[in-house]
PDB file of C-alpha atoms and ligand atoms in Angstrom:
ATOM      1  CA  MET A 259     -14.956  36.717 -17.497  1.00  0.00           C
ATOM      2  CA  LYS A 260     -17.355  34.011 -16.362  1.00  0.00           C
ATOM      3  CA  LEU A 261     -16.270  33.934 -12.718  1.00  0.00           C
ATOM      4  CA  ASP A 262     -15.351  37.531 -11.929  1.00  0.00           C
ATOM      5  CA  ASN A 263     -15.756  38.345  -8.219  1.00  0.00           C
ATOM      6  CA  LYS A 264     -16.348  34.716  -7.307  1.00  0.00           C
ATOM      7  CA  THR A 265     -14.505  32.835  -4.566  1.00  0.00           C
ATOM      8  CA  ALA A 266     -13.849  29.136  -5.027  1.00  0.00           C
ATOM      9  CA  ILE A 267     -12.548  26.357  -2.804  1.00  0.00           C
ATOM     10  CA  VAL A 268     -10.998  23.319  -4.469  1.00  0.00           C
ATOM     11  CA  THR A 269     -10.088  20.339  -2.280  1.00  0.00           C
ATOM     12  CA  GLY A 270      -7.234  17.984  -3.128  1.00  0.00           C
ATOM     13  CA  ALA A 271      -5.856  20.742  -5.337  1.00  0.00           C
ATOM     14  CA  ARG A 272      -2.102  20.467  -5.018  1.00  0.00           C
ATOM     15  CA  ARG A 273      -1.886  18.130  -8.021  1.00  0.00           C
ATOM     16  CA  GLY A 274      -3.903  16.243 -10.637  1.00  0.00           C
ATOM     17  CA  ILE A 275      -7.443  17.212 -11.605  1.00  0.00           C
ATOM     18  CA  GLY A 276      -7.868  19.505  -8.568  1.00  0.00           C
ATOM     19  CA  ARG A 277      -4.837  21.614  -9.458  1.00  0.00           C
ATOM     20  CA  THR A 278      -6.028  22.002 -13.056  1.00  0.00           C
ATOM     21  CA  ILE A 279      -9.542  22.949 -11.937  1.00  0.00           C
ATOM     22  CA  ALA A 280      -8.126  25.548  -9.504  1.00  0.00           C
ATOM     23  CA  LEU A 281      -6.127  27.161 -12.310  1.00  0.00           C
ATOM     24  CA  ALA A 282      -9.054  27.044 -14.760  1.00  0.00           C
ATOM     25  CA  LEU A 283     -11.369  28.771 -12.257  1.00  0.00           C
ATOM     26  CA  ALA A 284      -8.721  31.459 -11.718  1.00  0.00           C
ATOM     27  CA  LYS A 285      -8.315  31.959 -15.488  1.00  0.00           C
ATOM     28  CA  GLU A 286     -12.030  32.788 -15.579  1.00  0.00           C
ATOM     29  CA  GLY A 287     -11.678  35.397 -12.840  1.00  0.00           C
ATOM     30  CA  ALA A 288     -12.210  33.541  -9.553  1.00  0.00           C
ATOM     31  CA  ASN A 289     -10.078  33.879  -6.448  1.00  0.00           C
ATOM     32  CA  VAL A 290      -9.247  30.348  -5.370  1.00  0.00           C
ATOM     33  CA  VAL A 291      -8.492  28.554  -2.117  1.00  0.00           C
ATOM     34  CA  VAL A 292      -6.114  25.706  -2.931  1.00  0.00           C
ATOM     35  CA  SER A 293      -6.490  23.122  -0.194  1.00  0.00           C
ATOM     36  CA  ASP A 294      -5.035  19.672   0.296  1.00  0.00           C
ATOM     37  CA  ILE A 295      -4.207  17.166   2.995  1.00  0.00           C
ATOM     38  CA  SER A 296      -0.663  18.520   2.926  1.00  0.00           C
ATOM     39  CA  GLN A 297       0.107  22.155   2.242  1.00  0.00           C
ATOM     40  CA  GLU A 298       3.180  21.100   0.270  1.00  0.00           C
ATOM     41  CA  ASP A 299       2.777  22.282  -3.349  1.00  0.00           C
ATOM     42  CA  CYS A 300      -0.455  24.226  -2.611  1.00  0.00           C
ATOM     43  CA  GLN A 301       1.588  27.427  -2.421  1.00  0.00           C
ATOM     44  CA  LYS A 302       3.070  26.688  -5.876  1.00  0.00           C
ATOM     45  CA  VAL A 303      -0.448  26.499  -7.313  1.00  0.00           C
ATOM     46  CA  VAL A 304      -1.296  29.765  -5.546  1.00  0.00           C
ATOM     47  CA  THR A 305       1.762  31.387  -7.130  1.00  0.00           C
ATOM     48  CA  GLU A 306       0.475  30.281 -10.544  1.00  0.00           C
ATOM     49  CA  ILE A 307      -2.950  31.726  -9.688  1.00  0.00           C
ATOM     50  CA  GLU A 308      -1.359  35.023  -8.703  1.00  0.00           C
ATOM     51  CA  GLY A 309       0.478  34.980 -12.037  1.00  0.00           C
ATOM     52  CA  LEU A 310      -2.969  35.030 -13.656  1.00  0.00           C
ATOM     53  CA  GLY A 311      -3.825  38.208 -11.735  1.00  0.00           C
ATOM     54  CA  ARG A 312      -6.110  36.542  -9.178  1.00  0.00           C
ATOM     55  CA  LYS A 313      -5.784  35.953  -5.465  1.00  0.00           C
ATOM     56  CA  GLY A 314      -5.127  32.534  -4.010  1.00  0.00           C
ATOM     57  CA  LEU A 315      -4.861  31.024  -0.563  1.00  0.00           C
ATOM     58  CA  ALA A 316      -3.006  27.798   0.237  1.00  0.00           C
ATOM     59  CA  LEU A 317      -4.604  25.857   3.094  1.00  0.00           C
ATOM     60  CA  LYS A 318      -3.968  22.515   4.708  1.00  0.00           C
ATOM     61  CA  CYS A 319      -7.281  20.697   4.971  1.00  0.00           C
ATOM     62  CA  ASP A 320      -7.822  16.999   5.478  1.00  0.00           C
ATOM     63  CA  VAL A 321     -11.389  16.635   4.234  1.00  0.00           C
ATOM     64  CA  THR A 322     -12.084  13.866   6.750  1.00  0.00           C
ATOM     65  CA  SER A 323     -11.627  16.314   9.630  1.00  0.00           C
ATOM     66  CA  ARG A 324     -14.676  18.410  10.510  1.00  0.00           C
ATOM     67  CA  ALA A 325     -12.471  20.849  12.424  1.00  0.00           C
ATOM     68  CA  GLU A 326     -10.105  21.372   9.472  1.00  0.00           C
ATOM     69  CA  VAL A 327     -12.982  21.691   6.986  1.00  0.00           C
ATOM     70  CA  GLU A 328     -14.766  24.276   9.132  1.00  0.00           C
ATOM     71  CA  ASP A 329     -11.503  26.149   9.647  1.00  0.00           C
ATOM     72  CA  MET A 330     -10.934  26.177   5.868  1.00  0.00           C
ATOM     73  CA  VAL A 331     -14.336  27.742   5.278  1.00  0.00           C
ATOM     74  CA  ARG A 332     -13.830  30.240   8.131  1.00  0.00           C
ATOM     75  CA  ARG A 333     -10.475  31.325   6.746  1.00  0.00           C
ATOM     76  CA  THR A 334     -11.882  31.595   3.214  1.00  0.00           C
ATOM     77  CA  VAL A 335     -14.646  33.926   4.393  1.00  0.00           C
ATOM     78  CA  ALA A 336     -12.159  35.919   6.500  1.00  0.00           C
ATOM     79  CA  GLU A 337      -9.879  36.381   3.461  1.00  0.00           C
ATOM     80  CA  PHE A 338     -12.401  36.849   0.629  1.00  0.00           C
ATOM     81  CA  GLY A 339     -15.662  37.748   2.406  1.00  0.00           C
ATOM     82  CA  LYS A 340     -17.673  34.805   1.017  1.00  0.00           C
ATOM     83  CA  VAL A 341     -17.525  31.428  -0.691  1.00  0.00           C
ATOM     84  CA  ASP A 342     -19.387  30.902  -3.966  1.00  0.00           C
ATOM     85  CA  ILE A 343     -17.990  27.700  -5.439  1.00  0.00           C
ATOM     86  CA  LEU A 344     -16.897  24.403  -3.896  1.00  0.00           C
ATOM     87  CA  VAL A 345     -15.217  21.711  -5.963  1.00  0.00           C
ATOM     88  CA  ASN A 346     -15.291  18.523  -3.895  1.00  0.00           C
ATOM     89  CA  ASN A 347     -12.340  16.917  -5.648  1.00  0.00           C
ATOM     90  CA  ALA A 348     -10.164  15.217  -2.996  1.00  0.00           C
ATOM     91  CA  GLY A 349     -10.224  11.466  -3.466  1.00  0.00           C
ATOM     92  CA  ILE A 350      -8.251   8.273  -3.015  1.00  0.00           C
ATOM     93  CA  ILE A 351      -8.252   4.883  -4.712  1.00  0.00           C
ATOM     94  CA  SER A 352      -6.661   1.528  -3.934  1.00  0.00           C
ATOM     95  CA  PHE A 353      -6.911  -1.828  -5.670  1.00  0.00           C
ATOM     96  CA  LYS A 354      -7.741  -5.093  -3.897  1.00  0.00           C
ATOM     97  CA  PRO A 355      -9.940  -8.162  -4.489  1.00  0.00           C
ATOM     98  CA  PHE A 356     -13.197  -7.799  -2.574  1.00  0.00           C
ATOM     99  CA  LEU A 357     -12.457 -10.760  -0.306  1.00  0.00           C
ATOM    100  CA  GLU A 358      -9.193  -9.149   0.813  1.00  0.00           C
ATOM    101  CA  LEU A 359     -10.643  -5.726   1.583  1.00  0.00           C
ATOM    102  CA  THR A 360     -10.145  -4.763   5.224  1.00  0.00           C
ATOM    103  CA  ASP A 361     -12.425  -2.646   7.386  1.00  0.00           C
ATOM    104  CA  GLU A 362      -9.679  -0.044   7.275  1.00  0.00           C
ATOM    105  CA  ASP A 363      -9.602   0.000   3.437  1.00  0.00           C
ATOM    106  CA  TRP A 364     -13.350   0.532   3.448  1.00  0.00           C
ATOM    107  CA  ASP A 365     -13.363   3.210   6.152  1.00  0.00           C
ATOM    108  CA  ASN A 366     -10.458   5.186   4.683  1.00  0.00           C
ATOM    109  CA  THR A 367     -11.987   5.286   1.221  1.00  0.00           C
ATOM    110  CA  LEU A 368     -15.512   6.109   2.366  1.00  0.00           C
ATOM    111  CA  ASN A 369     -14.194   8.744   4.774  1.00  0.00           C
ATOM    112  CA  VAL A 370     -12.198  10.659   2.179  1.00  0.00           C
ATOM    113  CA  ASN A 371     -14.372  10.170  -0.904  1.00  0.00           C
ATOM    114  CA  LEU A 372     -17.846  10.431   0.638  1.00  0.00           C
ATOM    115  CA  LYS A 373     -17.756  11.810   4.173  1.00  0.00           C
ATOM    116  CA  GLY A 374     -15.227  14.434   3.027  1.00  0.00           C
ATOM    117  CA  GLN A 375     -17.665  15.698   0.395  1.00  0.00           C
ATOM    118  CA  PHE A 376     -20.475  15.789   2.984  1.00  0.00           C
ATOM    119  CA  LEU A 377     -18.386  17.770   5.489  1.00  0.00           C
ATOM    120  CA  CYS A 378     -17.218  20.298   2.886  1.00  0.00           C
ATOM    121  CA  ALA A 379     -20.679  20.719   1.329  1.00  0.00           C
ATOM    122  CA  ARG A 380     -22.322  21.246   4.720  1.00  0.00           C
ATOM    123  CA  ALA A 381     -19.762  23.836   5.778  1.00  0.00           C
ATOM    124  CA  VAL A 382     -19.897  25.894   2.558  1.00  0.00           C
ATOM    125  CA  ALA A 383     -23.662  25.637   2.044  1.00  0.00           C
ATOM    126  CA  LYS A 384     -24.240  27.574   5.263  1.00  0.00           C
ATOM    127  CA  GLU A 385     -22.192  30.449   3.813  1.00  0.00           C
ATOM    128  CA  MET A 386     -23.626  30.197   0.281  1.00  0.00           C
ATOM    129  CA  ALA A 387     -27.190  30.291   1.601  1.00  0.00           C
ATOM    130  CA  LYS A 388     -26.500  33.733   3.106  1.00  0.00           C
ATOM    131  CA  ASN A 389     -25.913  35.111  -0.426  1.00  0.00           C
ATOM    132  CA  LYS A 390     -28.541  32.908  -2.094  1.00  0.00           C
ATOM    133  CA  TRP A 391     -25.965  31.826  -4.703  1.00  0.00           C
ATOM    134  CA  GLY A 392     -23.668  28.857  -4.781  1.00  0.00           C
ATOM    135  CA  ARG A 393     -22.221  26.049  -6.849  1.00  0.00           C
ATOM    136  CA  ILE A 394     -21.212  22.705  -5.377  1.00  0.00           C
ATOM    137  CA  ILE A 395     -19.441  20.427  -7.837  1.00  0.00           C
ATOM    138  CA  ASN A 396     -18.815  16.891  -6.630  1.00  0.00           C
ATOM    139  CA  ILE A 397     -16.263  14.776  -8.439  1.00  0.00           C
ATOM    140  CA  ALA A 398     -17.745  11.279  -8.757  1.00  0.00           C
ATOM    141  CA  SER A 399     -16.668   8.689 -11.359  1.00  0.00           C
ATOM    142  CA  ILE A 400     -18.057   6.522 -14.129  1.00  0.00           C
ATOM    143  CA  SER A 401     -17.241   3.786 -11.626  1.00  0.00           C
ATOM    144  CA  SER A 402     -20.155   4.550  -9.353  1.00  0.00           C
ATOM    145  CA  GLY A 403     -22.750   1.887 -10.086  1.00  0.00           C
ATOM    146  CA  GLY A 404     -26.016   3.478 -11.258  1.00  0.00           C
ATOM    147  CA  CYS A 405     -25.246   5.450 -14.397  1.00  0.00           C
ATOM    148  CA  GLY A 406     -21.780   4.014 -14.696  1.00  0.00           C
ATOM    149  CA  ILE A 407     -19.949   0.711 -14.778  1.00  0.00           C
ATOM    150  CA  ALA A 408     -18.300  -1.495 -12.188  1.00  0.00           C
ATOM    151  CA  PHE A 409     -14.624  -2.399 -12.331  1.00  0.00           C
ATOM    152  CA  PRO A 410     -12.886  -5.228 -10.466  1.00  0.00           C
ATOM    153  CA  LEU A 411     -10.705  -4.588  -7.390  1.00  0.00           C
ATOM    154  CA  ILE A 412     -12.338  -1.300  -6.382  1.00  0.00           C
ATOM    155  CA  ALA A 413     -15.624  -2.238  -4.651  1.00  0.00           C
ATOM    156  CA  HIS A 414     -14.874   0.246  -1.847  1.00  0.00           C
ATOM    157  CA  TYR A 415     -14.095   3.078  -4.313  1.00  0.00           C
ATOM    158  CA  THR A 416     -17.197   2.264  -6.396  1.00  0.00           C
ATOM    159  CA  ALA A 417     -19.394   2.334  -3.290  1.00  0.00           C
ATOM    160  CA  SER A 418     -17.934   5.684  -2.241  1.00  0.00           C
ATOM    161  CA  LYS A 419     -18.560   7.248  -5.659  1.00  0.00           C
ATOM    162  CA  GLY A 420     -22.077   5.770  -5.781  1.00  0.00           C
ATOM    163  CA  GLY A 421     -22.622   7.541  -2.478  1.00  0.00           C
ATOM    164  CA  VAL A 422     -21.388  10.779  -4.030  1.00  0.00           C
ATOM    165  CA  MET A 423     -24.004  10.460  -6.786  1.00  0.00           C
ATOM    166  CA  ALA A 424     -26.776   9.903  -4.236  1.00  0.00           C
ATOM    167  CA  LEU A 425     -25.535  12.761  -2.053  1.00  0.00           C
ATOM    168  CA  THR A 426     -25.489  15.058  -5.079  1.00  0.00           C
ATOM    169  CA  GLU A 427     -29.148  14.368  -5.827  1.00  0.00           C
ATOM    170  CA  ALA A 428     -30.202  14.757  -2.210  1.00  0.00           C
ATOM    171  CA  LEU A 429     -28.313  18.043  -1.780  1.00  0.00           C
ATOM    172  CA  ALA A 430     -29.642  19.419  -5.060  1.00  0.00           C
ATOM    173  CA  LEU A 431     -33.184  18.799  -3.847  1.00  0.00           C
ATOM    174  CA  GLU A 432     -32.625  20.658  -0.564  1.00  0.00           C
ATOM    175  CA  LEU A 433     -30.206  23.388  -1.624  1.00  0.00           C
ATOM    176  CA  THR A 434     -31.365  24.449  -5.107  1.00  0.00           C
ATOM    177  CA  PRO A 435     -34.294  26.464  -3.662  1.00  0.00           C
ATOM    178  CA  GLN A 436     -31.649  28.412  -1.713  1.00  0.00           C
ATOM    179  CA  GLY A 437     -29.806  29.348  -4.904  1.00  0.00           C
ATOM    180  CA  ILE A 438     -27.188  26.614  -4.581  1.00  0.00           C
ATOM    181  CA  ASN A 439     -26.799  24.309  -7.571  1.00  0.00           C
ATOM    182  CA  VAL A 440     -25.285  20.907  -6.825  1.00  0.00           C
ATOM    183  CA  ASN A 441     -23.954  18.702  -9.601  1.00  0.00           C
ATOM    184  CA  ALA A 442     -21.591  15.776 -10.082  1.00  0.00           C
ATOM    185  CA  ILE A 443     -18.933  15.245 -12.694  1.00  0.00           C
ATOM    186  CA  CYS A 444     -18.282  11.588 -13.554  1.00  0.00           C
ATOM    187  CA  PRO A 445     -14.863  11.273 -15.177  1.00  0.00           C
ATOM    188  CA  GLY A 446     -13.705   8.247 -17.126  1.00  0.00           C
ATOM    189  CA  ALA A 447      -9.962   7.564 -17.219  1.00  0.00           C
ATOM    190  CA  ILE A 448      -8.088  10.832 -16.746  1.00  0.00           C
ATOM    191  CA  ASP A 449      -4.336  11.107 -17.150  1.00  0.00           C
ATOM    192  CA  THR A 450      -3.170  11.726 -13.562  1.00  0.00           C
ATOM    193  CA  ASP A 451      -1.218   9.778 -10.943  1.00  0.00           C
ATOM    194  CA  MET A 452      -4.488   7.963 -10.179  1.00  0.00           C
ATOM    195  CA  VAL A 453      -4.318   5.995 -13.450  1.00  0.00           C
ATOM    196  CA  LYS A 454      -0.541   5.442 -13.251  1.00  0.00           C
ATOM    197  CA  VAL A 455      -1.230   1.847 -12.260  1.00  0.00           C
ATOM    198  CA  LEU A 456      -2.904   1.212 -15.639  1.00  0.00           C
ATOM    199  CA  LYS A 457       0.168   2.415 -17.456  1.00  0.00           C
ATOM    200  CA  GLU A 458       2.546   0.507 -15.208  1.00  0.00           C
ATOM    201  CA  SER A 459       0.617  -2.755 -15.595  1.00  0.00           C
ATOM    202  CA  GLY A 460       0.607  -2.490 -19.398  1.00  0.00           C
ATOM    203  CA  GLN A 461      -3.210  -2.291 -19.542  1.00  0.00           C
ATOM    204  CA  LEU A 462      -3.386   1.128 -21.152  1.00  0.00           C
ATOM    205  CA  GLU A 463      -3.448  -0.013 -24.816  1.00  0.00           C
ATOM    206  CA  GLN A 464      -6.271  -2.427 -24.072  1.00  0.00           C
ATOM    207  CA  LEU A 465      -8.207   0.270 -22.280  1.00  0.00           C
ATOM    208  CA  LEU A 466      -7.814   2.768 -25.107  1.00  0.00           C
ATOM    209  CA  LEU A 467      -9.461   0.273 -27.482  1.00  0.00           C
ATOM    210  CA  ARG A 468     -12.626   0.682 -25.363  1.00  0.00           C
ATOM    211  CA  ILE A 469     -12.590   4.479 -25.453  1.00  0.00           C
ATOM    212  CA  PRO A 470     -14.051   5.819 -28.728  1.00  0.00           C
ATOM    213  CA  LYS A 471     -11.965   8.996 -28.415  1.00  0.00           C
ATOM    214  CA  GLY A 472      -8.854   6.796 -28.438  1.00  0.00           C
ATOM    215  CA  ARG A 473      -7.092   8.692 -25.669  1.00  0.00           C
ATOM    216  CA  LEU A 474      -7.116   9.214 -21.942  1.00  0.00           C
ATOM    217  CA  GLY A 475      -8.956  12.295 -20.744  1.00  0.00           C
ATOM    218  CA  GLN A 476      -6.797  15.225 -19.688  1.00  0.00           C
ATOM    219  CA  PRO A 477      -7.390  17.134 -16.439  1.00  0.00           C
ATOM    220  CA  GLU A 478      -8.288  20.131 -18.649  1.00  0.00           C
ATOM    221  CA  ASP A 479     -11.276  18.166 -20.048  1.00  0.00           C
ATOM    222  CA  ILE A 480     -12.674  17.984 -16.513  1.00  0.00           C
ATOM    223  CA  ALA A 481     -11.694  21.563 -15.677  1.00  0.00           C
ATOM    224  CA  ASN A 482     -13.593  22.945 -18.692  1.00  0.00           C
ATOM    225  CA  LEU A 483     -16.785  21.309 -17.450  1.00  0.00           C
ATOM    226  CA  ALA A 484     -16.139  22.462 -13.879  1.00  0.00           C
ATOM    227  CA  VAL A 485     -15.829  26.084 -15.067  1.00  0.00           C
ATOM    228  CA  PHE A 486     -19.151  25.795 -16.898  1.00  0.00           C
ATOM    229  CA  LEU A 487     -20.882  24.275 -13.861  1.00  0.00           C
ATOM    230  CA  ALA A 488     -19.407  27.007 -11.654  1.00  0.00           C
ATOM    231  CA  SER A 489     -20.723  29.793 -13.866  1.00  0.00           C
ATOM    232  CA  ASP A 490     -24.090  31.493 -14.402  1.00  0.00           C
ATOM    233  CA  GLU A 491     -24.283  29.701 -17.766  1.00  0.00           C
ATOM    234  CA  SER A 492     -25.278  26.503 -15.932  1.00  0.00           C
ATOM    235  CA  ASP A 493     -28.026  28.216 -13.919  1.00  0.00           C
ATOM    236  CA  TYR A 494     -30.720  25.650 -14.814  1.00  0.00           C
ATOM    237  CA  ILE A 495     -28.561  22.591 -14.134  1.00  0.00           C
ATOM    238  CA  SER A 496     -28.834  21.078 -10.657  1.00  0.00           C
ATOM    239  CA  GLY A 497     -28.858  17.481  -9.483  1.00  0.00           C
ATOM    240  CA  ALA A 498     -27.167  16.324 -12.677  1.00  0.00           C
ATOM    241  CA  ALA A 499     -24.380  13.782 -13.022  1.00  0.00           C
ATOM    242  CA  ILE A 500     -22.421  14.557 -16.158  1.00  0.00           C
ATOM    243  CA  VAL A 501     -20.295  11.801 -17.658  1.00  0.00           C
ATOM    244  CA  ILE A 502     -17.069  12.890 -19.310  1.00  0.00           C
ATOM    245  CA  ASP A 503     -15.347   9.777 -20.587  1.00  0.00           C
ATOM    246  CA  GLY A 504     -14.513  10.068 -24.299  1.00  0.00           C
ATOM    247  CA  GLY A 505     -17.496   7.842 -25.080  1.00  0.00           C
ATOM    248  CA  TRP A 506     -16.346   4.888 -22.937  1.00  0.00           C
ATOM    249  CA  LEU A 507     -19.834   4.167 -21.541  1.00  0.00           C
ATOM    250  CA  THR A 508     -21.195   3.617 -25.048  1.00  0.00           C
ATOM    251  CA  THR A 509     -19.036   0.538 -25.544  1.00  0.00           C
TER     252      THR A 509
HETATM  253  P1  LIG B 187      -4.776  12.422  -7.581  1.00  0.00           P
HETATM  254  O1  LIG B 187      -3.838  12.840  -8.660  1.00  0.00           O
HETATM  255  O2  LIG B 187      -4.476  11.196  -6.798  1.00  0.00           O
HETATM  256  O3  LIG B 187      -5.060  13.667  -6.618  1.00  0.00           O
HETATM  257  C1  LIG B 187      -5.914  13.547  -5.504  1.00  0.00           C
HETATM  258  C2  LIG B 187      -5.617  14.665  -4.552  1.00  0.00           C
HETATM  259  O4  LIG B 187      -6.461  14.511  -3.397  1.00  0.00           O
HETATM  260  C3  LIG B 187      -4.166  14.621  -4.047  1.00  0.00           C
HETATM  261  O5  LIG B 187      -3.613  15.910  -4.047  1.00  0.00           O
HETATM  262  C4  LIG B 187      -4.321  14.068  -2.651  1.00  0.00           C
HETATM  263  O6  LIG B 187      -3.304  14.464  -1.735  1.00  0.00           O
HETATM  264  C5  LIG B 187      -5.645  14.679  -2.242  1.00  0.00           C
HETATM  265  N1  LIG B 187      -6.185  14.028  -1.052  1.00  0.00           N
HETATM  266  C6  LIG B 187      -6.168  12.711  -0.724  1.00  0.00           C
HETATM  267  N2  LIG B 187      -6.728  12.522   0.470  1.00  0.00           N
HETATM  268  C7  LIG B 187      -7.118  13.736   0.927  1.00  0.00           C
HETATM  269  C8  LIG B 187      -7.752  14.189   2.102  1.00  0.00           C
HETATM  270  N3  LIG B 187      -8.103  13.361   3.097  1.00  0.00           N
HETATM  271  N4  LIG B 187      -7.995  15.524   2.236  1.00  0.00           N
HETATM  272  C9  LIG B 187      -7.635  16.376   1.269  1.00  0.00           C
HETATM  273  N5  LIG B 187      -7.031  16.018   0.133  1.00  0.00           N
HETATM  274  C10 LIG B 187      -6.774  14.702  -0.052  1.00  0.00           C
HETATM  275  O7  LIG B 187      -6.217  12.122  -8.210  1.00  0.00           O
HETATM  276  P2  LIG B 187      -6.961  12.755  -9.467  1.00  0.00           P
HETATM  277  O8  LIG B 187      -6.852  11.786 -10.577  1.00  0.00           O
HETATM  278  O9  LIG B 187      -6.573  14.161  -9.667  1.00  0.00           O
HETATM  279  O10 LIG B 187      -8.467  12.644  -8.915  1.00  0.00           O
HETATM  280  C11 LIG B 187      -9.203  13.755  -8.450  1.00  0.00           C
HETATM  281  C12 LIG B 187     -10.650  13.315  -8.255  1.00  0.00           C
HETATM  282  O11 LIG B 187     -11.158  12.779  -9.488  1.00  0.00           O
HETATM  283  C13 LIG B 187     -10.816  12.197  -7.216  1.00  0.00           C
HETATM  284  O12 LIG B 187     -12.007  12.407  -6.485  1.00  0.00           O
HETATM  285  C14 LIG B 187     -10.952  10.951  -8.070  1.00  0.00           C
HETATM  286  O13 LIG B 187     -11.642   9.911  -7.412  1.00  0.00           O
HETATM  287  C15 LIG B 187     -11.708  11.493  -9.255  1.00  0.00           C
HETATM  288  N6  LIG B 187     -11.573  10.663 -10.460  1.00  0.00           N
HETATM  289  C16 LIG B 187     -10.369  10.527 -11.073  1.00  0.00           C
HETATM  290  C17 LIG B 187     -10.274   9.725 -12.207  1.00  0.00           C
HETATM  291  C18 LIG B 187      -8.978   9.521 -12.952  1.00  0.00           C
HETATM  292  O14 LIG B 187      -8.986   8.716 -13.908  1.00  0.00           O
HETATM  293  N7  LIG B 187      -7.893  10.200 -12.604  1.00  0.00           N
HETATM  294  C19 LIG B 187     -11.426   9.089 -12.707  1.00  0.00           C
HETATM  295  C20 LIG B 187     -12.636   9.258 -12.028  1.00  0.00           C
HETATM  296  C21 LIG B 187     -12.714  10.056 -10.920  1.00  0.00           C
HETATM  297  P3  LIG B 187      -1.870  13.759  -1.781  1.00  0.00           P
HETATM  298  O15 LIG B 187      -1.149  14.374  -2.939  1.00  0.00           O
HETATM  299  O16 LIG B 187      -1.267  14.086  -0.458  1.00  0.00           O
HETATM  300  O17 LIG B 187      -2.122  12.299  -1.967  1.00  0.00           O
END
């Protein structure tokens, strides 16, 4: 299998895209640390991983806490001997007109979505460098300025994901010579709790008209790409931001 003998950490993995990525990595042979801000449900994902014949470890880790992030990496190395793959997936979103955004809205979003990825990448890269092999996969968004598009009501989220794109490039430049590839995945609209608001507000049909594929993405669509980026097959890809949006950005 593509990820035999690899150890992966996935943040924000008790549900949604993170959970699906954790299971997909395990299906390809990796042992997986399932971490989230609350340990609730992480153990259930670990049980599913064990059902696939791999090892899992459920850990509470708030990605905004340096102490918890460093503890997560320490415990991963203690359990599995190394860390090869990090999927920086944990993220939050909230919707507000720009003029109503509070300092707290801004800080919370930037702390989880951007600082969290920095803290996790820094902690794992030190371990990966020892083995001269690593994969850091940052979950960004098509809503990240630059390569993507801007949406109303999420200026703080867009800024955080734009930061993720910039961080990805900067880390790729510094870490690729040490054997650590760093890439970003930029999802469009993926069918998780995060897009529930679209369904509840009756905007889904309108949105689907703008997506050439005519459907929301599924977490598995993102997981398939994450497995590829985690594997040796993607050896020559670093510093890339890969859009996976059913063609939305073409419209
Ligand atoms: P989700 O269903 O809301 O899951 C996010 C997970 O992150 C939850 O388990 C959440 O924990 C966890 N989390 C939140 N704050 C955390 C923190 N401080 N530390 C650790 N974990 C934390 O979202 P999703 O749709 O799977 O999104 C996953 C990633 O994809 C995010 O980075 C998101 O921005 C990105 N993305 C999603 C879409 C989409 O359409 N769904 C599109 C573009 C990008 P709780 O369960 O406790 O809240």
